[in-house]
Coordinates of C-alpha atoms and ligand atoms in Angstrom, one line a residue:
X1 CA 27.5 225.2 17.8
X2 CA 23.8 224.7 17.8
X3 CA 21.6 227.4 16.4
X4 CA 18.1 227.4 17.8
X5 CA 15.4 229.0 15.7
X6 CA 12.4 230.8 17.0
X7 CA 9.3 228.6 16.7
X8 CA 7.9 231.2 14.3
X9 CA 11.0 231.3 12.0
X10 CA 10.2 231.0 8.4
X11 CA 11.7 228.5 5.9
X12 CA 13.4 231.4 4.2
X13 CA 15.0 232.6 7.4
X14 CA 16.3 229.1 8.2
X15 CA 17.7 228.8 4.7
X16 CA 19.6 232.2 5.1
X17 CA 21.3 230.9 8.2
X18 CA 22.1 227.6 6.5
X19 CA 23.7 229.5 3.5
X20 CA 25.6 231.8 5.9
X21 CA 27.1 228.8 7.8
X22 CA 28.1 227.2 4.5
X23 CA 29.7 230.4 3.3
X24 CA 31.7 230.5 6.5
X25 CA 33.1 227.1 5.6
X26 CA 31.2 225.1 8.2
X27 CA 28.9 222.2 7.6
X28 CA 25.2 222.7 8.4
X29 CA 23.1 219.8 9.8
X30 CA 19.5 220.8 10.0
X31 CA 17.2 219.0 12.5
X32 CA 13.5 219.8 12.3
X33 CA 11.8 218.8 15.6
X34 CA 8.2 219.0 16.4
X35 CA 8.6 222.2 18.5
X36 CA 11.8 223.7 17.2
X37 CA 14.2 223.7 14.3
X38 CA 17.9 223.3 15.2
X39 CA 20.9 223.8 13.1
X40 CA 24.2 222.1 14.0
X41 CA 27.2 224.1 12.6
X42 CA 30.1 221.7 12.4
X43 CA 33.6 223.1 11.8
X44 CA 35.8 225.7 13.3
X45 CA 33.5 227.4 15.8
X46 CA 35.9 230.3 16.3
X47 CA 34.7 231.7 13.0
X48 CA 31.4 232.5 14.6
X49 CA 33.1 234.8 17.1
X50 CA 33.9 237.3 14.3
X51 CA 30.8 236.4 12.2
X52 CA 28.0 236.1 14.7
X53 CA 24.7 234.7 13.5
X54 CA 22.8 235.4 16.7
X55 CA 21.3 238.5 15.2
X56 CA 20.1 237.0 12.0
X57 CA 16.3 236.9 11.6
X58 CA 14.6 233.8 12.9
X59 CA 17.5 232.9 15.3
X60 CA 16.6 232.5 19.0
X61 CA 20.0 231.7 20.4
X62 CA 23.3 230.0 19.7
X63 CA 24.7 227.5 22.1
X64 CA 28.0 225.8 22.1
X65 CA 28.0 222.0 22.2
X66 CA 30.2 221.0 25.1
X67 CA 30.4 217.3 24.2
X68 CA 33.2 216.1 21.8
X69 CA 30.5 214.4 19.8
X70 CA 28.0 216.8 18.3
X71 CA 25.5 215.2 15.9
X72 CA 25.2 212.2 18.1
X73 CA 24.3 214.3 21.2
X74 CA 21.0 215.0 22.8
X75 CA 21.9 218.6 22.9
X76 CA 21.9 218.7 19.1
X77 CA 18.7 216.6 18.8
X78 CA 16.5 216.3 21.8
X79 CA 14.0 213.9 20.2
X80 CA 14.8 210.2 20.0
X81 CA 15.8 209.0 16.6
X82 CA 13.4 206.3 15.2
X83 CA 14.8 204.3 12.4
X84 CA 12.3 203.0 9.9
X85 CA 13.2 199.7 8.3
X86 CA 9.9 199.5 6.3
X87 CA 6.8 197.4 6.6
X88 CA 6.1 198.9 10.1
X89 CA 9.4 197.7 11.6
X90 CA 11.1 200.6 13.5
X91 CA 14.0 200.8 15.9
X92 CA 13.8 203.3 18.7
X93 CA 10.0 203.6 18.7
X94 CA 7.5 202.2 21.1
X95 CA 8.1 198.6 20.2
X96 CA 11.0 196.8 21.8
X97 CA 12.3 195.1 18.7
X98 CA 14.1 191.7 18.7
X99 CA 16.8 190.7 16.3
X100 CA 17.6 187.0 16.4
X101 CA 19.3 184.3 14.5
X102 CA 22.5 182.3 14.3
X103 CA 26.0 183.7 14.8
X104 CA 26.8 182.7 11.3
X105 CA 25.0 181.7 8.1
X106 CA 26.3 178.2 7.8
X107 CA 24.1 177.0 5.0
X108 CA 20.8 177.3 3.2
X109 CA 18.8 174.6 5.2
X110 CA 20.1 175.8 8.6
X111 CA 19.3 179.5 7.9
X112 CA 15.9 179.0 6.3
X113 CA 14.9 176.6 9.1
X114 CA 15.8 179.1 11.8
X115 CA 14.2 182.0 9.9
X116 CA 10.9 180.1 9.6
X117 CA 10.9 179.3 13.3
X118 CA 11.7 182.9 14.3
X119 CA 9.2 184.4 12.0
X120 CA 6.6 182.0 13.4
X121 CA 7.4 183.4 16.8
X122 CA 6.8 187.0 15.6
X123 CA 10.5 188.0 15.4
X124 CA 10.8 190.6 12.6
X125 CA 14.6 190.9 12.2
X126 CA 16.9 188.0 11.3
X127 CA 20.6 188.2 12.2
X128 CA 23.3 186.1 10.7
X129 CA 26.9 186.8 9.7
X130 CA 28.1 186.0 6.2
X131 CA 31.5 187.6 6.9
X132 CA 32.8 186.5 10.3
X133 CA 35.6 188.5 11.9
X134 CA 37.0 185.6 14.0
X135 CA 39.7 185.9 16.6
X136 CA 41.5 182.9 15.1
X137 CA 42.2 182.7 11.4
X138 CA 41.6 178.9 11.6
X139 CA 37.9 179.4 12.7
X140 CA 35.0 179.4 10.2
X141 CA 35.2 182.7 8.4
X142 CA 31.6 182.8 6.9
X143 CA 30.2 182.0 3.5
X144 CA 30.6 185.5 2.0
X145 CA 28.3 186.5 -0.8
X146 CA 26.8 183.0 -0.9
X147 CA 25.7 183.6 2.7
X148 CA 24.2 187.0 1.8
X149 CA 22.1 185.3 -0.9
X150 CA 20.8 182.8 1.6
X151 CA 19.8 185.7 3.9
X152 CA 18.0 187.4 1.1
X153 CA 16.2 184.2 0.3
X154 CA 15.1 183.9 4.0
X155 CA 13.9 187.5 3.8
X156 CA 11.9 186.7 0.6
X157 CA 10.3 183.6 2.3
X158 CA 9.5 185.1 5.7
X159 CA 9.2 188.8 5.1
X160 CA 11.8 189.4 7.9
X161 CA 14.3 192.2 7.8
X162 CA 18.0 191.2 7.7
X163 CA 20.9 192.5 9.7
X164 CA 24.4 191.3 8.8
X165 CA 27.9 192.4 9.4
X166 CA 30.1 194.4 7.0
X167 CA 33.8 194.0 7.7
X168 CA 35.4 195.5 4.7
X169 CA 34.7 198.9 3.1
X170 CA 35.2 197.4 -0.3
X171 CA 32.2 195.1 0.2
X172 CA 29.9 197.9 1.4
X173 CA 27.7 198.1 -1.8
X174 CA 27.5 194.4 -2.2
X175 CA 26.4 193.8 1.5
X176 CA 24.0 196.7 1.3
X177 CA 22.2 195.1 -1.7
X178 CA 21.2 192.2 0.5
X179 CA 20.9 193.7 4.0
X180 CA 18.3 196.0 5.6
X181 CA 20.8 196.9 8.4
X182 CA 24.5 196.9 8.2
X183 CA 26.2 195.7 11.3
X184 CA 29.6 197.1 12.3
X185 CA 31.1 194.7 14.8
X186 CA 33.0 195.3 18.0
X187 CA 36.4 194.7 16.3
X188 CA 35.7 197.3 13.7
X189 CA 34.1 200.0 15.8
X190 CA 37.2 202.2 15.4
X191 CA 37.8 201.3 11.7
X192 CA 37.4 204.9 10.6
X193 CA 37.6 204.1 6.9
X194 CA 34.7 201.7 7.3
X195 CA 32.7 204.2 9.4
X196 CA 33.2 206.9 6.8
X197 CA 32.1 204.5 4.0
X198 CA 28.8 203.6 5.7
X199 CA 28.4 207.3 6.6
X200 CA 28.0 207.9 2.8
X201 CA 25.4 205.3 2.4
X202 CA 21.6 205.5 2.7
X203 CA 21.3 202.4 4.8
X204 CA 20.6 201.8 8.6
X205 CA 23.7 200.9 10.6
X206 CA 24.1 199.1 13.9
X207 CA 27.4 200.1 15.5
X208 CA 28.6 197.7 18.2
X209 CA 30.7 199.0 21.0
X210 CA 34.4 197.9 20.8
X211 CA 35.4 195.5 23.5
X212 CA 37.8 198.0 25.0
X213 CA 36.0 201.2 24.1
X214 CA 34.5 203.8 26.4
X215 CA 31.0 205.2 25.9
X216 CA 32.6 208.4 24.6
X217 CA 34.6 206.5 22.0
X218 CA 31.5 204.7 20.9
X219 CA 29.6 208.0 20.4
X220 CA 32.6 209.5 18.5
X221 CA 32.6 206.4 16.2
X222 CA 28.8 207.0 15.6
X223 CA 29.7 210.7 14.9
X224 CA 31.9 209.5 11.9
X225 CA 28.8 207.9 10.4
X226 CA 26.5 210.8 11.1
X227 CA 29.0 213.4 9.9
X228 CA 29.0 211.6 6.5
X229 CA 25.2 212.3 6.2
X230 CA 23.8 208.9 7.3
X231 CA 21.5 209.6 10.2
X232 CA 20.2 206.0 10.6
X233 CA 22.5 204.8 13.3
X234 CA 21.8 202.6 16.3
X235 CA 24.2 201.7 19.0
X236 CA 24.8 198.3 20.5
X237 CA 26.1 197.4 24.0
X238 CA 27.7 194.0 23.8
X239 CA 29.9 193.9 26.8
X240 CA 33.5 195.0 27.4
X241 CA 36.7 193.4 28.5
X242 CA 37.4 193.6 32.2
X243 CA 39.4 191.4 34.7
X244 CA 36.3 189.2 35.1
X245 CA 36.5 185.9 33.3
X246 CA 33.3 184.2 34.5
X247 CA 31.5 185.8 31.6
X248 CA 32.7 186.2 28.0
X249 CA 32.7 190.0 28.4
X250 CA 31.3 192.2 31.2
X251 CA 27.9 193.6 30.3
X252 CA 27.9 197.3 31.0
X253 CA 24.3 197.8 31.9
X254 CA 24.8 201.4 33.0
X255 CA 26.0 202.2 29.4
X256 CA 22.4 201.8 28.2
X257 CA 20.7 204.6 30.2
X258 CA 23.9 206.6 29.8
X259 CA 23.8 206.4 26.0
X260 CA 20.1 207.2 26.0
X261 CA 20.8 210.2 28.2
X262 CA 23.8 211.5 26.1
X263 CA 22.4 210.6 22.7
X264 CA 19.2 210.5 20.7
X265 CA 20.3 207.3 18.9
X266 CA 18.5 204.0 19.6
X267 CA 20.3 201.5 21.8
X268 CA 20.3 197.7 21.3
X269 CA 21.6 195.2 23.9
X270 CA 23.4 192.0 22.9
X271 CA 23.2 189.6 25.9
X272 CA 24.7 186.8 23.8
X273 CA 28.2 188.2 23.2
X274 CA 28.0 190.2 26.5
X275 CA 27.8 187.0 28.6
X276 CA 28.6 184.0 26.5
X277 CA 26.6 182.0 29.1
X278 CA 23.3 180.6 28.1
X279 CA 21.4 180.9 31.4
X280 CA 22.5 184.5 31.8
X281 CA 20.9 185.6 28.5
X282 CA 17.2 185.8 29.7
X283 CA 18.0 187.9 32.9
X284 CA 20.4 190.2 31.1
X285 CA 17.7 190.6 28.3
X286 CA 15.1 191.6 30.9
X287 CA 17.5 194.0 32.6
X288 CA 18.4 195.6 29.3
X289 CA 14.7 196.4 28.6
X290 CA 14.3 197.7 32.2
X291 CA 17.4 199.9 31.6
X292 CA 15.8 201.5 28.6
X293 CA 17.2 199.6 25.6
X294 CA 15.2 199.8 22.4
X295 CA 15.7 196.2 21.5
X296 CA 17.8 193.0 21.7
X297 CA 20.1 191.1 19.5
X298 CA 20.1 187.4 20.5
X299 CA 21.9 184.4 19.0
X300 CA 19.5 181.6 18.3
X301 CA 20.4 178.3 16.7
X302 CA 18.2 175.3 15.8
X303 CA 21.1 172.8 16.6
X304 CA 23.5 174.6 18.9
X305 CA 25.6 171.5 19.2
X306 CA 26.4 171.6 15.5
X307 CA 26.9 175.4 15.2
X308 CA 30.1 176.4 13.4
X309 CA 30.3 179.5 15.5
X310 CA 29.3 180.5 19.1
X311 CA 27.3 177.3 19.6
X312 CA 27.6 177.3 23.5
X313 CA 25.9 180.7 23.8
X314 CA 23.2 180.0 21.1
X315 CA 19.7 179.8 22.6
X316 CA 17.6 176.9 21.2
X317 CA 14.2 177.7 19.8
X318 CA 12.2 176.3 22.9
X319 CA 14.0 178.5 25.5
X320 CA 14.0 181.4 23.1
X321 CA 10.2 181.2 22.9
X322 CA 10.1 181.4 26.7
X323 CA 12.4 184.4 26.6
X324 CA 10.1 186.1 24.1
X325 CA 7.0 185.4 26.1
X326 CA 8.5 186.9 29.2
X327 CA 9.7 190.0 27.3
X328 CA 6.2 190.5 26.0
X329 CA 4.8 190.2 29.5
X330 CA 7.3 192.7 30.9
X331 CA 7.2 195.2 28.1
X332 CA 4.0 197.1 29.2
X333 CA 5.7 197.8 32.6
X334 CA 8.3 199.8 30.6
X335 CA 5.7 201.5 28.5
X336 CA 6.5 199.4 25.5
X337 CA 5.1 196.7 23.2
X338 CA 7.2 193.7 22.1
Ligands
PEP1 C1 28.3 189.3 16.0 O1 27.3 189.9 16.5 O2 28.2 188.5 15.1 C2 29.6 189.6 16.6 C3 30.7 189.1 16.0 O3 29.6 190.4 17.7 P1 30.7 191.4 18.2 O4 31.1 192.2 17.0 O5 30.0 192.2 19.2 O6 31.8 190.6 18.8
MN2 MN1 28.5 185.3 17.6

């Protein structure tokens, strides 16, 4: 249920309703918008049939949420969520934000070199996996905490923000010490223990769509994090498995405007894992921006031929610079900066 307050409702009136919802055994989630204050009441909605709150002072109306996800829905929060990473870096605001870097942190020299190049190009968020959930157990699994330390050093040297993947709930505190954004990968989108763990944290999370997951399942996975209290969630479309084999996955472009329509959460597009094909990364990036994405995550490597992970889809610095320039040219047409 969503309880909509009158624009003139006092703080006290709002608090009374919050207390009432809590007494009834439901969980209140308050959302103070510019025009209106909304209160999401999560729990057994039937209780409100016998204990109506419509008549309480300050309440305008009570509306049921039809969607299976509540806190993630636009019904619950009409204004777009903007996630503040500090130092003027935001996700979901006017600026189309680019996250770039290698698939994996392979070593200190490699990572610092890429970070310097990207930072010089104006990229403000560095990506790189220290824990790599690989399809094969024989593939490079990442450097673990040593990799996180290298990312932290790159942040120190360049001032970039860092996004890196968390694969195990047990490592959550450790990874959060080094990262500005925790990435939950496609393979873990439905790892509910992990989602609950990051839901308890005060750290931005990027949740990638599972390769065989529907948009609704993605939003329900986000709901797990939001329900825990962490409101700093962004979604990522990274392609899904279909019968098509010409690309690594099938990029679901329509998912971007659909997610933006259904949810207030920012949406990032990952053209690297979506296509796995180098020459498709620029056009899919441009299309993502046109479709309303709030940013991109792109794999960039200074020596793709030596990469330990996803080398063939890694964009070298030269072509990446071209891609960035084009994004910056196109952004104003979409009402954005980049
Ligand atoms: C990644 O971004 O490093 C990654 C492994 O992607 P995905 O989880 O989308 O496969
Ligand atoms: Mn990769």
